[in-house]
Structures are given as structure tokens and as C-alpha cells.
């Protein structure tokens, strides 16, 4: 069965399905998505077994014969971004985890969300940076690295572009607002 998966062998379609535990997606043996690691593969005799085990059908090979609704598919991509924002997140990575082509993912994401996947990654990172700036004394460089932007200059530039102020100014502004809230007489 493993050889059929690696070879994308259509002769085995309908005989079994394989699920990938790291993505929770299941496919036909002939699926043209990137080959999974062998240790992440779980074999199912029927698509219903995969669905009962809470695996999602692949968007590319449609093992159930039904397309996953686009919004549900994009929600899967958004969840991946929300969970992995601190790691390198590329369009190719997102296409691989969602079993689609980068072009189709980019076009569908932008149509449904109003922004590109990359812009969404940036928004998530900036939001987490704002939380860290408000709640910690970590350095700007450390915060940038922890939200997935190791280049401090790029982090500061993007933060200013998105919020209208540098990370340092944002931290000072939020600290002074907190002090004003505390010092305001009743």
C-alpha cells in the first residue's frame, strides 16, 4: 500500500484510502499531493472510516467525491496559520497542508477573506506582537523573533506600517494609557 501511495497508483483507488496524521487529511492512493512521511500514514479501507476518525477529505483528490466547502477549507488554512505563525509560513507550505495548488489557494483565500494568505499571516503576527508588547518586558528583537520575524528591521517597519507607530512607541503608548487609567480619580 505504501508503494501505491508513493507511486500515486490509480489502480489502488477504491481499494483503500490513506490518512496523514500530521494534517488530519485523507486521500486516494492516486493523489498528486506531496508524499507524506511514512510514519504519519494511516490506512483506511473505506472513506467513512476516515471521516469517523475525524480526518478531512483532501481538496485535491476529493476521496469522498464531494468538494469541501470553500469557507471550511479556508478556515483550515487560517487555523494552521493561527497555530504556526511563529514558524516560516509560505504559500507553498499552506498549499501542501491544504492539498491544493498555491495559485488556487491564493485566489480562493483572497476572494473569501479579502486579503492574501501572506497578509493574513502578517496580521496574526502583528496581533501577537501587540499582545507581547503590552504584557511583557521582552526586547523588540525577541518579540519579533517569537512572532516569526527574525529580521528586526523588517519587524519594526511592518509593525509601523500596520499600526502607525513603532513597537517601542506602541509599548510606551499602552503603558501610559494604563497609567492614566490607574491614576484617574473617581
Tab-separated table of C-alpha atoms in Angstrom:
chain	number	residue	atom	x	y	z
A	1	UNK	CA	0.000	0.000	0.000
A	2	UNK	CA	2.863	2.357	0.790
A	3	UNK	CA	4.286	1.826	-2.697
A	4	UNK	CA	0.873	2.660	-4.195
A	5	UNK	CA	0.803	5.928	-2.214
A	6	UNK	CA	4.339	6.898	-3.251
A	7	UNK	CA	3.669	5.993	-6.908
A	8	UNK	CA	0.235	7.704	-6.980
A	9	UNK	CA	-1.096	4.423	-8.371
A	10	UNK	CA	-4.675	4.794	-9.671
A	11	UNK	CA	-5.078	1.000	-9.727
A	12	UNK	CA	-5.499	1.113	-5.934
A	13	UNK	CA	-8.173	3.832	-5.887
A	14	UNK	CA	-11.252	2.449	-4.166
A	15	UNK	CA	-9.284	-0.376	-2.521
A	16	UNK	CA	-8.062	1.803	0.368
A	17	UNK	CA	-7.575	5.393	1.485
A	18	UNK	CA	-4.701	6.854	3.424
A	19	UNK	CA	-4.843	9.489	6.115
A	20	UNK	CA	-1.975	11.716	7.156
A	21	UNK	CA	-1.953	12.130	10.920
A	22	UNK	CA	0.018	15.392	10.858
A	23	UNK	CA	-2.602	17.167	8.712
A	24	UNK	CA	-5.701	15.067	9.547
A	25	UNK	CA	-6.465	14.857	5.804
A	26	UNK	CA	-7.188	11.644	3.913
A	27	UNK	CA	-6.616	10.874	0.249
A	28	UNK	CA	-6.937	8.348	-2.536
A	29	UNK	CA	-3.727	6.435	-3.369
A	30	UNK	CA	-3.519	8.341	-6.679
A	31	UNK	CA	-3.494	11.798	-5.041
A	32	UNK	CA	-0.841	14.067	-6.531
A	33	UNK	CA	-0.174	15.923	-3.285
A	34	UNK	CA	3.298	15.875	-1.772
A	35	UNK	CA	4.133	12.389	-0.451
A	36	UNK	CA	3.685	12.183	3.322
A	37	UNK	CA	6.183	10.737	5.760
A	38	UNK	CA	5.556	7.029	6.130
A	39	UNK	CA	5.256	7.276	9.909
A	40	UNK	CA	2.363	9.766	9.502
A	41	UNK	CA	0.280	7.497	7.238
A	42	UNK	CA	-2.760	5.619	8.491
A	43	UNK	CA	-4.645	3.242	6.164
A	44	UNK	CA	-8.445	3.089	5.925
A	45	UNK	CA	-10.457	0.545	3.955
A	46	UNK	CA	-13.347	2.992	3.410
A	47	UNK	CA	-13.709	6.770	3.280
A	48	UNK	CA	-16.359	6.568	6.007
A	49	UNK	CA	-13.754	5.153	8.410
A	50	UNK	CA	-11.516	8.154	7.785
A	51	UNK	CA	-14.409	10.553	8.342
A	52	UNK	CA	-15.361	8.765	11.584
A	53	UNK	CA	-11.738	9.104	12.719
A	54	UNK	CA	-12.137	12.882	12.127
A	55	UNK	CA	-9.927	13.099	9.052
A	56	UNK	CA	-10.970	15.681	6.445
A	57	UNK	CA	-11.231	14.780	2.758
A	58	UNK	CA	-8.437	16.078	0.544
A	59	UNK	CA	-9.343	19.134	-1.507
A	60	UNK	CA	-7.198	17.934	-4.391
A	61	UNK	CA	-8.270	14.284	-4.912
A	62	UNK	CA	-11.768	14.509	-3.321
A	63	UNK	CA	-11.796	10.968	-1.834
A	64	UNK	CA	-15.482	11.229	-0.914
A	65	UNK	CA	-16.417	12.513	-4.355
A	66	UNK	CA	-17.641	15.740	-2.747
A	67	UNK	CA	-15.759	19.010	-2.614
A	68	UNK	CA	-15.046	20.504	0.786
A	69	UNK	CA	-16.936	23.811	1.055
A	70	UNK	CA	-14.530	26.642	0.272
A	71	UNK	CA	-15.100	28.524	3.535
A	72	UNK	CA	-14.437	25.363	5.553
A	73	UNK	CA	-11.277	24.769	3.517
A	74	UNK	CA	-10.050	28.336	4.095
A	75	UNK	CA	-10.872	28.021	7.809
A	76	UNK	CA	-8.497	25.041	7.928
A	77	UNK	CA	-5.761	27.184	6.371
A	78	UNK	CA	-6.472	30.032	8.813
A	79	UNK	CA	-6.290	27.631	11.763
A	80	UNK	CA	-2.930	26.377	10.531
A	81	UNK	CA	-1.665	29.972	10.287
A	82	UNK	CA	-3.037	30.818	13.749
A	83	UNK	CA	-1.248	27.792	15.215
A	84	UNK	CA	2.051	28.163	13.302
A	85	UNK	CA	2.502	31.950	12.883
A	86	UNK	CA	5.874	31.863	14.677
A	87	UNK	CA	7.293	29.417	12.110
A	88	UNK	CA	8.053	30.123	8.457
A	89	UNK	CA	4.654	30.070	6.716
A	90	UNK	CA	4.839	30.140	2.922
A	91	UNK	CA	2.159	29.842	0.293
A	92	UNK	CA	3.691	26.511	-0.752
A	93	UNK	CA	3.503	25.231	2.845
A	94	UNK	CA	-0.143	26.269	3.070
A	95	UNK	CA	-0.892	24.638	-0.280
A	96	UNK	CA	0.771	21.416	0.886
A	97	UNK	CA	-1.139	21.213	4.162
A	98	UNK	CA	-4.418	22.006	2.442
A	99	UNK	CA	-3.758	19.740	-0.561
A	100	UNK	CA	-4.204	22.359	-3.233
A	101	UNK	CA	-2.147	24.345	-5.666
A	102	UNK	CA	-0.616	27.610	-4.417
A	103	UNK	CA	-2.400	29.549	-7.169
A	104	UNK	CA	-5.853	28.151	-6.297
A	105	UNK	CA	-5.292	28.699	-2.587
A	106	UNK	CA	-4.125	32.292	-3.105
A	107	UNK	CA	-7.090	33.140	-5.330
A	108	UNK	CA	-9.714	31.459	-3.109
A	109	UNK	CA	-8.294	32.840	0.153
A	110	UNK	CA	-8.238	36.375	-1.227
A	111	UNK	CA	-11.774	36.079	-2.610
A	112	UNK	CA	-13.213	34.806	0.692
A	113	UNK	CA	-11.074	36.770	3.160
A	114	UNK	CA	-10.423	39.980	1.236
A	115	UNK	CA	-6.668	39.646	1.812
A	116	UNK	CA	-3.927	37.281	0.693
A	117	UNK	CA	-2.689	34.439	2.888
A	118	UNK	CA	0.581	36.360	3.389
A	119	UNK	CA	-1.290	39.464	4.547
A	120	UNK	CA	-3.252	37.285	6.982
A	121	UNK	CA	-0.001	35.820	8.357
A	122	UNK	CA	1.291	39.372	8.858
A	123	UNK	CA	-1.908	40.420	10.670
A	124	UNK	CA	-1.715	37.424	13.011
A	125	UNK	CA	1.949	38.120	13.753
A	126	UNK	CA	1.333	41.823	14.440
A	127	UNK	CA	-1.590	40.968	16.738
A	128	UNK	CA	0.604	38.594	18.762
A	129	UNK	CA	3.393	41.198	18.833
A	130	UNK	CA	0.954	43.782	20.237
A	131	UNK	CA	-0.057	41.359	22.987
A	132	UNK	CA	3.599	40.750	23.874
A	133	UNK	CA	4.393	44.465	23.825
A	134	UNK	CA	1.510	45.126	26.244
A	135	UNK	CA	2.146	42.149	28.512
A	136	UNK	CA	5.909	41.606	28.675
A	137	UNK	CA	9.211	43.458	29.044
A	138	UNK	CA	10.827	41.385	26.257
A	139	UNK	CA	13.071	43.228	23.829
A	140	UNK	CA	11.686	44.280	20.459
A	141	UNK	CA	14.073	41.838	18.748
A	142	UNK	CA	12.894	38.957	20.965
A	143	UNK	CA	9.250	39.762	20.312
A	144	UNK	CA	9.887	39.939	16.566
A	145	UNK	CA	11.605	36.552	16.634
A	146	UNK	CA	8.859	34.987	18.758
A	147	UNK	CA	6.180	36.043	16.277
A	148	UNK	CA	8.113	34.719	13.290
A	149	UNK	CA	10.045	37.793	12.158
A	150	UNK	CA	13.747	37.364	12.892
A	151	UNK	CA	14.732	40.458	10.919
A	152	UNK	CA	14.248	43.271	13.461
A	153	UNK	CA	14.327	45.995	10.833
A	154	UNK	CA	11.585	44.274	8.835
A	155	UNK	CA	9.555	43.679	12.014
A	156	UNK	CA	9.743	47.354	13.046
A	157	UNK	CA	8.902	48.544	9.515
A	158	UNK	CA	5.932	46.180	9.156
A	159	UNK	CA	4.668	46.976	12.669
A	160	UNK	CA	4.785	50.716	11.943
A	161	UNK	CA	3.097	50.188	8.576
A	162	UNK	CA	0.253	48.209	10.183
A	163	UNK	CA	-0.241	50.200	13.411
A	164	UNK	CA	1.050	53.688	12.618
A	165	UNK	CA	3.747	53.532	15.302
A	166	UNK	CA	6.942	51.682	16.075
A	167	UNK	CA	6.856	48.785	18.535
A	168	UNK	CA	8.617	50.963	21.162
A	169	UNK	CA	6.119	53.790	20.711
A	170	UNK	CA	3.253	51.298	20.879
A	171	UNK	CA	4.594	49.876	24.152
A	172	UNK	CA	5.040	53.370	25.647
A	173	UNK	CA	1.596	54.470	24.470
A	174	UNK	CA	-0.102	51.422	26.001
A	175	UNK	CA	1.891	51.799	29.242
A	176	UNK	CA	0.920	55.479	29.583
A	177	UNK	CA	-2.729	54.669	28.835
A	178	UNK	CA	-2.664	52.026	31.557
A	179	UNK	CA	-1.103	54.524	33.996
A	180	UNK	CA	-3.755	57.122	33.115
A	181	UNK	CA	-6.474	54.543	33.759
A	182	UNK	CA	-4.959	53.720	37.158
A	183	UNK	CA	-4.305	57.351	38.182
A	184	UNK	CA	-7.671	58.766	37.135
A	185	UNK	CA	-9.642	59.925	40.174
A	186	UNK	CA	-13.189	58.619	40.568
